[in-house]
Coordinates of C-alpha atoms and ligand atoms in Angstrom, one line a residue:
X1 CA -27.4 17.1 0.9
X2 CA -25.5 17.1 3.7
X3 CA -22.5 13.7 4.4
X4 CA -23.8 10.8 6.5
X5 CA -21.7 10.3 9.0
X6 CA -21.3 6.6 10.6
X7 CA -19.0 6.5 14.5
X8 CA -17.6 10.2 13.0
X9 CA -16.6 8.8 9.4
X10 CA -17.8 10.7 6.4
X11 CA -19.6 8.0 4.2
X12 CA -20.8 10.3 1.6
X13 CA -18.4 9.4 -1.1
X14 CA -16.6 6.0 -2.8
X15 CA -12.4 5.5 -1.5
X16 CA -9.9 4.8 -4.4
X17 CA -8.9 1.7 -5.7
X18 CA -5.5 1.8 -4.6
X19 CA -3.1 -1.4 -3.7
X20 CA 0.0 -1.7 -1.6
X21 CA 2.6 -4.2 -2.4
X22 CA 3.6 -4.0 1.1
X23 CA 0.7 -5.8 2.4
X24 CA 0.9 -8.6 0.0
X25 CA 1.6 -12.1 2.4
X26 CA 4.7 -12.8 1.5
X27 CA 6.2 -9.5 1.6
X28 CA 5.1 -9.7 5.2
X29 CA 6.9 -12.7 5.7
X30 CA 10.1 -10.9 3.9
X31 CA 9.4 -8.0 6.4
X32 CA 9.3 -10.4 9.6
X33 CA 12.3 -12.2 8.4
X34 CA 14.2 -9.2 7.7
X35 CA 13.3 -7.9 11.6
X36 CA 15.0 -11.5 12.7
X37 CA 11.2 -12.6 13.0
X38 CA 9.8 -15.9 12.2
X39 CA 7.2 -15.1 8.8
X40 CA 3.5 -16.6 9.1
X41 CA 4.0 -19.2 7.1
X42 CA 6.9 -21.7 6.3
X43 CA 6.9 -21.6 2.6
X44 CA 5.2 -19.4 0.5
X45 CA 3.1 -22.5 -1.3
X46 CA 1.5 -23.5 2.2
X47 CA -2.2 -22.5 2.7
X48 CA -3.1 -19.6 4.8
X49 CA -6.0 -17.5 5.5
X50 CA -6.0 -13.1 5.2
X51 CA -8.0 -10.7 6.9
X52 CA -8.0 -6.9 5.2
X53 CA -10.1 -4.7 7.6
X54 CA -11.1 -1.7 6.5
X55 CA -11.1 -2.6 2.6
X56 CA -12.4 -0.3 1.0
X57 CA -13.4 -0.5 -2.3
X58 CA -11.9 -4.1 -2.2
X59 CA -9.5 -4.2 -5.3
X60 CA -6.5 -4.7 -3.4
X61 CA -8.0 -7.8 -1.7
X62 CA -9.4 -8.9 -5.2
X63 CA -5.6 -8.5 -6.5
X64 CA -4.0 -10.7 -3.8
X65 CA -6.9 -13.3 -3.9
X66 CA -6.2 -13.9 -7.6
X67 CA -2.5 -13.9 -7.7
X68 CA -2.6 -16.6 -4.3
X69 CA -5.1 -19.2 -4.6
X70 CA -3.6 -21.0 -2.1
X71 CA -5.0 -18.3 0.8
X72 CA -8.6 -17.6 1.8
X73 CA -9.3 -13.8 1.9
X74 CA -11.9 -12.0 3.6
X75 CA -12.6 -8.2 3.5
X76 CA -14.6 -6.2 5.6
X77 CA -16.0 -2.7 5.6
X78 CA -18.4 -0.8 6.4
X79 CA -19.7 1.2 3.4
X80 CA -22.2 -0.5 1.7
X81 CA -20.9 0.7 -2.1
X82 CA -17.1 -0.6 -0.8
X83 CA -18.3 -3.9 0.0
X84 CA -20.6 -3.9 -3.2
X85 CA -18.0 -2.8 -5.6
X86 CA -15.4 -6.0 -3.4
X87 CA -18.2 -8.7 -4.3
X88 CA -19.0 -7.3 -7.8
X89 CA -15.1 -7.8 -9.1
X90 CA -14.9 -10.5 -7.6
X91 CA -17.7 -12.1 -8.7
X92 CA -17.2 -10.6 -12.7
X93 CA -13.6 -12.0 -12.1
X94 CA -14.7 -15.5 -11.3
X95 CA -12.8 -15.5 -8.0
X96 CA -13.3 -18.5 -5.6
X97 CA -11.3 -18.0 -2.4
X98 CA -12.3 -14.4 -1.3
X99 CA -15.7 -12.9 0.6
X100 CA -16.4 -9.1 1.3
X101 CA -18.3 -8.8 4.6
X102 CA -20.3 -5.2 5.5
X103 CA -19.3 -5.2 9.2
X104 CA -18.4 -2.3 11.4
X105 CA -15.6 -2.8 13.6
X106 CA -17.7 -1.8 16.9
X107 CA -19.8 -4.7 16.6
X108 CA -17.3 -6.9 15.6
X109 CA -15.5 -6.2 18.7
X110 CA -18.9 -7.2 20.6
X111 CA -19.2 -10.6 19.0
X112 CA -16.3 -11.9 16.5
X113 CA -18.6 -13.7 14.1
X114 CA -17.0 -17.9 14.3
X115 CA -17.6 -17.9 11.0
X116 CA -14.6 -15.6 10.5
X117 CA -12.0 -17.6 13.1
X118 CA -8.7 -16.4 13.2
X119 CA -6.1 -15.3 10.2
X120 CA -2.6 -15.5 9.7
X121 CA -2.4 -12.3 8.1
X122 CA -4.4 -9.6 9.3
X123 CA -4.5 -6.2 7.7
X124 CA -5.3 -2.3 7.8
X125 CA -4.3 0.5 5.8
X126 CA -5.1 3.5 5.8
X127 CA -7.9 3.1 8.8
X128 CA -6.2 3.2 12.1
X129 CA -5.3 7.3 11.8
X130 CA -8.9 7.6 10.7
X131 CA -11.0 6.5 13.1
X132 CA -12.4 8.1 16.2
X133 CA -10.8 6.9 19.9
X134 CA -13.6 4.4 20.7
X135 CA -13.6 3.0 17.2
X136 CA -9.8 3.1 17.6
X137 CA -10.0 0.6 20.7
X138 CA -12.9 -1.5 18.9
X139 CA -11.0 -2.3 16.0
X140 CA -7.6 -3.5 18.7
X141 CA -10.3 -6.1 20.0
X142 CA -10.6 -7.4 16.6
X143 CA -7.0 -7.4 15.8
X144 CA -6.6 -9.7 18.7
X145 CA -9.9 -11.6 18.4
X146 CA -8.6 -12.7 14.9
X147 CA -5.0 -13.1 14.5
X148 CA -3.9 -16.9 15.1
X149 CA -1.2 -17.4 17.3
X150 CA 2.1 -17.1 15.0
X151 CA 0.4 -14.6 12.8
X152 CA 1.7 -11.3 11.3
X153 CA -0.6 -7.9 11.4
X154 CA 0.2 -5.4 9.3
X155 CA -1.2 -1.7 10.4
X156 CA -0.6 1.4 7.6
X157 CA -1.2 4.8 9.3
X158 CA -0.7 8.9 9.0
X159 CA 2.0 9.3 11.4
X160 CA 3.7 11.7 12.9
X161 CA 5.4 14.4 13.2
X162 CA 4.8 14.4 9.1
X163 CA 1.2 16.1 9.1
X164 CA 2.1 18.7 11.5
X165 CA 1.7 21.0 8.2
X166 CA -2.0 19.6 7.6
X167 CA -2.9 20.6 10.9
X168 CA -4.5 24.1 10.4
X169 CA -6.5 22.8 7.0
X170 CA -8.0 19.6 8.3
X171 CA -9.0 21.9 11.3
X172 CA -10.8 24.4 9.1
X173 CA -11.7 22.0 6.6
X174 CA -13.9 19.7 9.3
X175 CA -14.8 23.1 11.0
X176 CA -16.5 24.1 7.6
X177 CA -18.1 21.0 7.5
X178 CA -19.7 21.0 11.3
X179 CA -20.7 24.3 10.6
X180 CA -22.2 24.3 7.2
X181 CA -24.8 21.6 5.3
X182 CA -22.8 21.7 2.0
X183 CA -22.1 18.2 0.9
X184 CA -18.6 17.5 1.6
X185 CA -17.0 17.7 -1.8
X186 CA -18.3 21.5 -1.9
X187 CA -16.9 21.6 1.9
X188 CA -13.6 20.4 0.3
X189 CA -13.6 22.8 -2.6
X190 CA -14.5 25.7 0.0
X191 CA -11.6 24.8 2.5
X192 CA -9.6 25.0 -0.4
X193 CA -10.6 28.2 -1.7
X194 CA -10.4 29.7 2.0
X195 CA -6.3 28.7 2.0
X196 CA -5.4 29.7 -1.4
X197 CA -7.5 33.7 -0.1
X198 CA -4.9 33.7 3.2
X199 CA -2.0 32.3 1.1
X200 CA -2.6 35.1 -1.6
X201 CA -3.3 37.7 1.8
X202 CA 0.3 36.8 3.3
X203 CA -1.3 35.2 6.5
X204 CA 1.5 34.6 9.2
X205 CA 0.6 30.8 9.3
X206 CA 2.3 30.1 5.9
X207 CA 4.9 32.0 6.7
X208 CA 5.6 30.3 10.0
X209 CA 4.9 26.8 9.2
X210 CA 6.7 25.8 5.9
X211 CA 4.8 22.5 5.5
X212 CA 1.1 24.3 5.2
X213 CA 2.0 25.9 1.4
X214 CA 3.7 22.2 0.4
X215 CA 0.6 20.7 1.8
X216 CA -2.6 22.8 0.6
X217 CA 0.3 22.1 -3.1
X218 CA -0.3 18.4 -2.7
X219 CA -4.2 18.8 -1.7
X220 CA -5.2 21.0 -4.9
X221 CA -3.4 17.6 -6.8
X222 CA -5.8 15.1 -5.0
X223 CA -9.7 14.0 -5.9
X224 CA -12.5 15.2 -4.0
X225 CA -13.3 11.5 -2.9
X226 CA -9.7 10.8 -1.5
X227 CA -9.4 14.3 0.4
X228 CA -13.3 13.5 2.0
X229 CA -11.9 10.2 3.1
X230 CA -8.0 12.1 4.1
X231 CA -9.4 15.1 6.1
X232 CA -13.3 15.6 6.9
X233 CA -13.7 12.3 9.6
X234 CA -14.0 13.3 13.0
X235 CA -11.5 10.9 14.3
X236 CA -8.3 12.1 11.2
X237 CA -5.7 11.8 13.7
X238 CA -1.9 10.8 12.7
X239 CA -0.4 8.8 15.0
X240 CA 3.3 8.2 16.5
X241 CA 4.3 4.4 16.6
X242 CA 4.4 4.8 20.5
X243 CA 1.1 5.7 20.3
X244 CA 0.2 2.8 18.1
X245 CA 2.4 0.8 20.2
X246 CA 0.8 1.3 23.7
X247 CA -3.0 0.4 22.1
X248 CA -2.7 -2.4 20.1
X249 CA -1.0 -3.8 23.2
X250 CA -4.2 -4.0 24.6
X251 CA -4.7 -6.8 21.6
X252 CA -2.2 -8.9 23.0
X253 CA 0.2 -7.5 19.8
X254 CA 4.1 -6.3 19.8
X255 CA 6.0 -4.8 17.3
X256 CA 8.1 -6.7 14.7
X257 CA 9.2 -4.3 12.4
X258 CA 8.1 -2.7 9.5
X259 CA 7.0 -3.3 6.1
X260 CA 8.8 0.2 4.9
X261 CA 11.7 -2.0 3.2
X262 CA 14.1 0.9 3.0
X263 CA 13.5 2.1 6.7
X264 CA 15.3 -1.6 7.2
X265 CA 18.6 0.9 6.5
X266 CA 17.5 3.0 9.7
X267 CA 19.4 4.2 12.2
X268 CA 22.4 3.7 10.1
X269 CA 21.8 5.4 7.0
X270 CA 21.6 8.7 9.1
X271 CA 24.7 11.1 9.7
X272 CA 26.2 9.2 12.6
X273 CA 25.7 12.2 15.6
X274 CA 21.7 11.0 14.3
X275 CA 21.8 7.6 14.2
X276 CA 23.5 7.5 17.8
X277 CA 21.1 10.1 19.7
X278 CA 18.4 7.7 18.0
X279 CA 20.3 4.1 19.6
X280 CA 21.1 5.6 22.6
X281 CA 17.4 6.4 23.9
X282 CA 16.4 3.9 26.2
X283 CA 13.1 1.7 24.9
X284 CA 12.2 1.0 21.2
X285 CA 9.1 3.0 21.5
X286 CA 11.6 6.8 22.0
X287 CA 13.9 5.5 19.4
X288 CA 11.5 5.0 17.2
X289 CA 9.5 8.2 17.7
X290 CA 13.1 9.6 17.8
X291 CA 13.6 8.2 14.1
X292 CA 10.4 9.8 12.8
X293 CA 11.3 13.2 14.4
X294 CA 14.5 12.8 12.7
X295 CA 13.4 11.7 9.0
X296 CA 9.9 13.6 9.2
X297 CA 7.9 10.5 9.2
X298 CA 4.3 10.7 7.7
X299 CA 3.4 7.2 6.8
X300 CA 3.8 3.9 8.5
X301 CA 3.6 0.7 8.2
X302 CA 4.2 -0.9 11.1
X303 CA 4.1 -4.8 11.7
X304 CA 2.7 -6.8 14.4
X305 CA 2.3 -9.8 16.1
X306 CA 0.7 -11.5 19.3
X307 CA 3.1 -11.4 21.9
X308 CA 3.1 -14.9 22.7
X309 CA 4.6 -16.0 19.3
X310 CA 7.3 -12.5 19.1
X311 CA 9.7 -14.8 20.4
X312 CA 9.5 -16.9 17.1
X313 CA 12.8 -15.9 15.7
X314 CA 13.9 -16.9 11.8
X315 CA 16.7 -18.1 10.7
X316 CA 18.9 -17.3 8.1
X317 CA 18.0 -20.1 6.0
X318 CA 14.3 -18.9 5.9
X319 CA 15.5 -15.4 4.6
X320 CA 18.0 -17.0 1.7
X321 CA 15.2 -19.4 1.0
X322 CA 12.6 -16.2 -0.2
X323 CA 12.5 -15.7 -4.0
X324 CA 12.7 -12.5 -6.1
X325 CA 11.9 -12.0 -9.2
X326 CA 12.8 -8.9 -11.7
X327 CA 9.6 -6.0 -12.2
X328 CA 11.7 -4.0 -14.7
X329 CA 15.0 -3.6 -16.2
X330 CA 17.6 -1.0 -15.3
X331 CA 20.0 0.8 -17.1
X332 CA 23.5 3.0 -16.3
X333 CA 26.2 2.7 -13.9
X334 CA 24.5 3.6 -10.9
X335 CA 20.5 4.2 -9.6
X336 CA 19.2 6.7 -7.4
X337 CA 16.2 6.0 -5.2
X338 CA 14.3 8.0 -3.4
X339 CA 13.1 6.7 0.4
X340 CA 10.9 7.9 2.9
X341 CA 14.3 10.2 4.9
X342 CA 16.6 10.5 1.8
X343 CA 17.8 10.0 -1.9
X344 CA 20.3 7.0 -2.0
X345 CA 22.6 6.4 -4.9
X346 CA 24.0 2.7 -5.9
X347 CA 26.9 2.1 -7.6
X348 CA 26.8 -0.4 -10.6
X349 CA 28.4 -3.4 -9.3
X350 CA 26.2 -3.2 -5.9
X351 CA 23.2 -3.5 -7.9
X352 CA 23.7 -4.7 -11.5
X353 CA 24.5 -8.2 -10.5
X354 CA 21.3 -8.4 -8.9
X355 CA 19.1 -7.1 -11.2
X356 CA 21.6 -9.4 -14.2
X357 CA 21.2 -12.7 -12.4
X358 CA 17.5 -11.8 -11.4
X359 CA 16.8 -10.9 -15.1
X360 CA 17.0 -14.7 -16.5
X361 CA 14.3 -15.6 -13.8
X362 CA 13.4 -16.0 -10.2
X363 CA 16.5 -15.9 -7.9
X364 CA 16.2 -17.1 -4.0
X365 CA 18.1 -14.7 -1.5
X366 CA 20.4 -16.9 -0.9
X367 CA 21.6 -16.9 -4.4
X368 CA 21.5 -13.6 -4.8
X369 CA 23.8 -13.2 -1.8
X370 CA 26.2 -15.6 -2.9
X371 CA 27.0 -13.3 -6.1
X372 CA 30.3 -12.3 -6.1
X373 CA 29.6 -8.8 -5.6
X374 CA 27.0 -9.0 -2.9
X375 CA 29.7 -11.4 -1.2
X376 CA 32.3 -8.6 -1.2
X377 CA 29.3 -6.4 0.6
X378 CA 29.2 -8.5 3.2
X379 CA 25.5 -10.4 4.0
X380 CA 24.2 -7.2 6.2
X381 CA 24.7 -4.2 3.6
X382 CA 23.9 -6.7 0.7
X383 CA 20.5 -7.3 2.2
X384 CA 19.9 -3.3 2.7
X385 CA 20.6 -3.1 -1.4
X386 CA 17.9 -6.0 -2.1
X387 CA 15.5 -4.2 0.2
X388 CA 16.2 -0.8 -1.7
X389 CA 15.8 -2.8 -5.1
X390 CA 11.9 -4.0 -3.5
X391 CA 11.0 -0.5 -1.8
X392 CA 12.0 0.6 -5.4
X393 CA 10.1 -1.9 -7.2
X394 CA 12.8 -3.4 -9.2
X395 CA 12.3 -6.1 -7.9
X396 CA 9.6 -7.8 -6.2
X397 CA 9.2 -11.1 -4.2
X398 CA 8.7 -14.0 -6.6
X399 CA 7.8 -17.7 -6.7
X400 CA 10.0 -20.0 -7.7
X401 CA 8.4 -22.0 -10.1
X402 CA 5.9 -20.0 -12.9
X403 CA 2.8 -20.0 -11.0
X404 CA -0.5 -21.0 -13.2
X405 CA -2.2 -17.7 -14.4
X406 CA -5.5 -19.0 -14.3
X407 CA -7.2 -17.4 -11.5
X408 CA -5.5 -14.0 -12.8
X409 CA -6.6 -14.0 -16.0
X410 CA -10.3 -13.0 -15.1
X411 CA -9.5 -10.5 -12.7
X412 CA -6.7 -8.6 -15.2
X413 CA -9.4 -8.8 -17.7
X414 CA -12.2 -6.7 -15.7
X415 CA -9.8 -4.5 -15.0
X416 CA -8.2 -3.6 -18.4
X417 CA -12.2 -3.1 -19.5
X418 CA -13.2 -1.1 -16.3
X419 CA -9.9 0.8 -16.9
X420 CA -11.1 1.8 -20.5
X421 CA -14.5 2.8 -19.5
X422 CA -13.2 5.4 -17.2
X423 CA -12.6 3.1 -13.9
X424 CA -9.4 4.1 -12.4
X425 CA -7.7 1.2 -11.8
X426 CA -3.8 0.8 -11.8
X427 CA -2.5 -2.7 -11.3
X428 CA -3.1 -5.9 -12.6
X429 CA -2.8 -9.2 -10.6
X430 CA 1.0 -11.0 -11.1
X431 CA 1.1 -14.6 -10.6
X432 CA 4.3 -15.3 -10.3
X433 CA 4.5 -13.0 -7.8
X434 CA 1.5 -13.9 -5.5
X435 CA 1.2 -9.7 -5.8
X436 CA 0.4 -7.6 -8.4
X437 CA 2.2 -4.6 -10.7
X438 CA 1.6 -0.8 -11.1
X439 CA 0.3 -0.2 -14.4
X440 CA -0.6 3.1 -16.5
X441 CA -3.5 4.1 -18.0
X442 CA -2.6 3.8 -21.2
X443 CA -1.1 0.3 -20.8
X444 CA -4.6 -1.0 -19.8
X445 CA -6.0 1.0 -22.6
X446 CA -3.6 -1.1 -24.5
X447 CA -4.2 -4.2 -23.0
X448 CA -8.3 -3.9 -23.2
X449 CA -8.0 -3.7 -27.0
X450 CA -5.6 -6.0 -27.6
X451 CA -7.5 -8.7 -25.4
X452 CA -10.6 -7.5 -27.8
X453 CA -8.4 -8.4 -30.4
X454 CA -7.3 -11.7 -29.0
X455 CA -3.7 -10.9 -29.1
X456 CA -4.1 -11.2 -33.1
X457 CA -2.9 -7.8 -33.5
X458 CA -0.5 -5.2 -34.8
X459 CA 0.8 -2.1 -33.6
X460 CA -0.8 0.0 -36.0
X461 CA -4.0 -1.4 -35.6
X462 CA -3.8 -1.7 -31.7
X463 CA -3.0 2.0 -31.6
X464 CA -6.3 2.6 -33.9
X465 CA -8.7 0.4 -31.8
X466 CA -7.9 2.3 -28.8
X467 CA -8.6 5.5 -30.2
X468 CA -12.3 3.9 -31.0
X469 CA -12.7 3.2 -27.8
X470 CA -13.2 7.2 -27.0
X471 CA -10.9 9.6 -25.5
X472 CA -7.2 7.9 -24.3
X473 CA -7.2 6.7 -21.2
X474 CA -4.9 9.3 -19.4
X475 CA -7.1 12.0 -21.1
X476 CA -4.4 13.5 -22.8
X477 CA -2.7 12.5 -26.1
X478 CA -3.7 9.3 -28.2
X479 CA -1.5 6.0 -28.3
X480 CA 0.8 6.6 -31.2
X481 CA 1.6 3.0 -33.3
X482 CA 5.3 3.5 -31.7
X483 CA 3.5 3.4 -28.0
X484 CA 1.7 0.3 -29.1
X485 CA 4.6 -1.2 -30.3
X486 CA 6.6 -0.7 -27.0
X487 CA 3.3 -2.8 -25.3
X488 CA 3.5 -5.4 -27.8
X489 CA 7.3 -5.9 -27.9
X490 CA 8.4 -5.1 -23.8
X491 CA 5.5 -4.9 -22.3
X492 CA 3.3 -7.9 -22.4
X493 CA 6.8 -9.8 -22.4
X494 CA 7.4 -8.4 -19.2
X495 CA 4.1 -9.5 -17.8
X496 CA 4.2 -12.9 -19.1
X497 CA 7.2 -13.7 -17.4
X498 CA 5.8 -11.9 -14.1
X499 CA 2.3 -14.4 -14.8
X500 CA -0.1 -11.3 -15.8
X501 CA -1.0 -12.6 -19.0
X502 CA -0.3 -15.9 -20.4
Ligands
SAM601 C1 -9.3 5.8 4.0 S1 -10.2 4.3 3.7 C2 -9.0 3.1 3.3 C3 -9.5 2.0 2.5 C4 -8.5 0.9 2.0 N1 -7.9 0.2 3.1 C5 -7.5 1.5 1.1 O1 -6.4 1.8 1.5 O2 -7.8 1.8 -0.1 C6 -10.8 3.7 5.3 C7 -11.8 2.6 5.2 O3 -12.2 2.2 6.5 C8 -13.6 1.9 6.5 N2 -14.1 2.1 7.9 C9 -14.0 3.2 8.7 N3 -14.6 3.0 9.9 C10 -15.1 1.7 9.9 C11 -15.8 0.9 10.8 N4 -16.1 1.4 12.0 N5 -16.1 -0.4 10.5 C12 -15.7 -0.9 9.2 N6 -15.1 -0.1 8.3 C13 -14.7 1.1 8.6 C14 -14.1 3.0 5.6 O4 -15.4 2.6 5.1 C15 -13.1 3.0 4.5 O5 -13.3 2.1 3.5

């Protein structure tokens, strides 16, 4: 049968269930602050409302509503088995403060329903890059149809010049599809096939444009349903933040900064002849497109906010006043992570101190930055190192007092047991983090037998009742009683204290 398509967008198959930390509400707030912006909210306890447009198969939304019952979320999309899958976790999970709405941005932008009102957080990802021109300017009247004055609006987008290297298969790929009335997986599958015949032929493209073998590399990797949704809409189109920039202008929205933690370090983690042709251009929209040429952007995520409240600046004393809380231990004398335009290396003492104090409980920035160490850094490098530690997830943005795990417990449940029938899921809601964690298959294979179990459990028998359950999660080797004793004695300990299981 051939795909559906709805404004240009191929409807004919189900999105991932994916989650970002980055567009969890307080890390916006972090990511304002850190941009010397004022965050949405002035403590992270306060009430707020969330708008998620574009949701997809809803789990990030379900994730954040669980781990924040203080905030009212709302999702909206338009494919009916998105917004169906959204309601149906939420409702097996018991949540109370989320709704999933089927609306399509173009008649949104006709008539913003006053049911929805305005949000202090308002966010896409993975949509704007997507969608066709038209659809594009729709979806900038809704941003600025719903985002309260003083509210942040986070926007995650292909951008360029990092898919330059895609351009030749998405443009046979959604040729193929215009011209034939295969289903789109088999369109997929035969765009494929086509690349690997001129690869194997020595065609002068792959030769000329390095990016195209990385790129059909990484494709052959992916699932049918997240290349369908990646390359066969009419409108795939990555962007440059000018671009960006100049439309949701037209919203009433200017930039604050981004959500990209370690792109905080940018211009001046560059060699310095870099970093100064980058300051030296002469509006932020060319130094920024100047920065993506120069680090080979390909994803943003770019935050916004109505121009009337940009001027809102934070202090200092809201930054220190943001807690952090540990996600997992590190060892050695120093840590290398990897970010979007290089690999940086810490050294012990710039980190360990951090990841010490932080590992007997929530610490506020402003603790952390008064350890002896960080004081020697000085307050401006010692923030680039806890941004590094988040983009790394080390650590992750906490709550200071052990949040009540209730409204997680449901959600983290359904999960574990959709996990173990096949449903690939891969976090769990965190509490005490208003977030949630990246978890492995076999961990919620773990976790779904020992919540059958109710916790009263060894390792040997854990490790035996998962193997009942059918083939391992991961679909390769079966949990060993040493892999379920790791779950039992670090695991779960690490989630209790991050409020993921009580
Ligand atoms: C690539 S998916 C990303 C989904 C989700 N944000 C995520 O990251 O997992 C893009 C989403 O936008 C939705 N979408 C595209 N055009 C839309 C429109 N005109 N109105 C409402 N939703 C739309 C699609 O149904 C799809 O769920």
């Amino acid at each position: 049968m051939p795909s559906v398509d709805f404004h240009g967008y191929d409807a004919s198959a189900g999105y991932t269930y994916g989650f970002c930390p980055e567009m969890a509400p307080d890390w916006l707030d972090l990511a304002a602050t850190m941009a010397g912006s004022a965050p949405a909210r002035a403590s992270g306890d306060a009430p707020f409302r969330y708008l998620e447009l574009g949701c997809g198969q809803g789990m990030g939304l379900c994730l954040l509503a669980a781990a924040n019952p203080q905030g009212q979320f709302v999702g909206v999309d338009f494919l009916p088995e998105h917004v169906d899958h959204g309601r149906a976790v939420a409702q097996a999970a018991g949540l109370t403060n989320i709704q999933f709405s089927d609306g399509d941005f173009v008649a949104l932008a006709q008539q913003w329903p006053a049911a929805f009102g305005q949000f202090d957080y308002v966010t896409l990802h993975g949509v704007y890059s997507w969608i066709t021109p038209p659809v594009r300017a729709a979806l900038v009247r809704c941003l600025g149809q719903a985002t309260a004055p003083g509210g942040l609006v986070y926007i995650g987008y292909n951008a360029q010049p990092g898919w330059l290297g895609s351009v030749p298969f998405r443009h046979i790929s959604r040729l193929l599809k215009e011209e034939s009335d295969q289903p789109s997986e088999a369109v997929v599958q035969a765009s494929i096939a086509l690349f690997d015949q001129l690869a194997a032929g020595g065609a002068n493209s792959f030769r000329i444009l390095p990016g195209l073998k990385s790129r059909l590399a990484a494709v052959k990797r992916q699932a049918s349903n997240y290349l369908i949704h990646e390359y066969l809409h009419e409108g795939w189109h990555p962007l440059w933040h000018s671009e960006v920039a100049k439309e949701v202008a037209d919203g009433g929205l200017a930039f604050v900064g981004t959500a990209s933690l370690a792109e905080t370090l940018l211009p001046g983690a560059l060699p310095p002849p870099l970093g100064a042709t980058i300051a030296e251009q002469a509006s932020s929209v060319l130094r920024m497109d100047v920065q993506d040429l120069v680090i080979n952007q390909s994803f943003r995520r770019d935050v916004f906010r109505p121009a009337s409240s940009s001027a809102s600046v934070a202090s200092d004393a809201v930054l220190d006043a943001m807690m952090l809380r540990l996600l997992k231990p590190v060892d050695g004398d120093s840590l290398t992570i990897a970010t979007s335009f290089s690999e940086i290396t810490l050294q012990a003492p710039a980190y360990a101190e951090i990841v010490a104090a932080l590992g007997s409980g929530a610490r506020s920035m402003g603790e952390l930055l008064a350890l002896p160490a960080m004081r020697k850094q000085g307050r401006s490098n010692a923030l680039q190192i806890i941004a590094l530690l988040l983009h790394a997830r080390i650590a992750g943005i906490g709550r200071s007092a052990p949040a009540s795990i209730q409204t997680v417990q449901g959600l983290n449940q359904f999960i574990a047991n959709g996990a173990a029938r096949g449903r690939r899921y891969d976090h769990l809601a965190a509490a005490a983090l208003g977030s949630a964690v990246a978890v492995t298959p076999d961990d919620l294979l773990l976790f779904d037998a020992w919540l059958a179990a109710e916790g009263r459990t060894d390792a040997t028998s854990l490790a035996a009742a998962c193997g009942e359950g059918g083939a391992p999660a991961a679909g390769d080797t079966a949990i060993t009683p040493e892999r379920a004793a790791v779950f039992l004695d670090q695991t779960l300990e690490r989630w209790r204290k991050l409020g993921v299981v009580a």
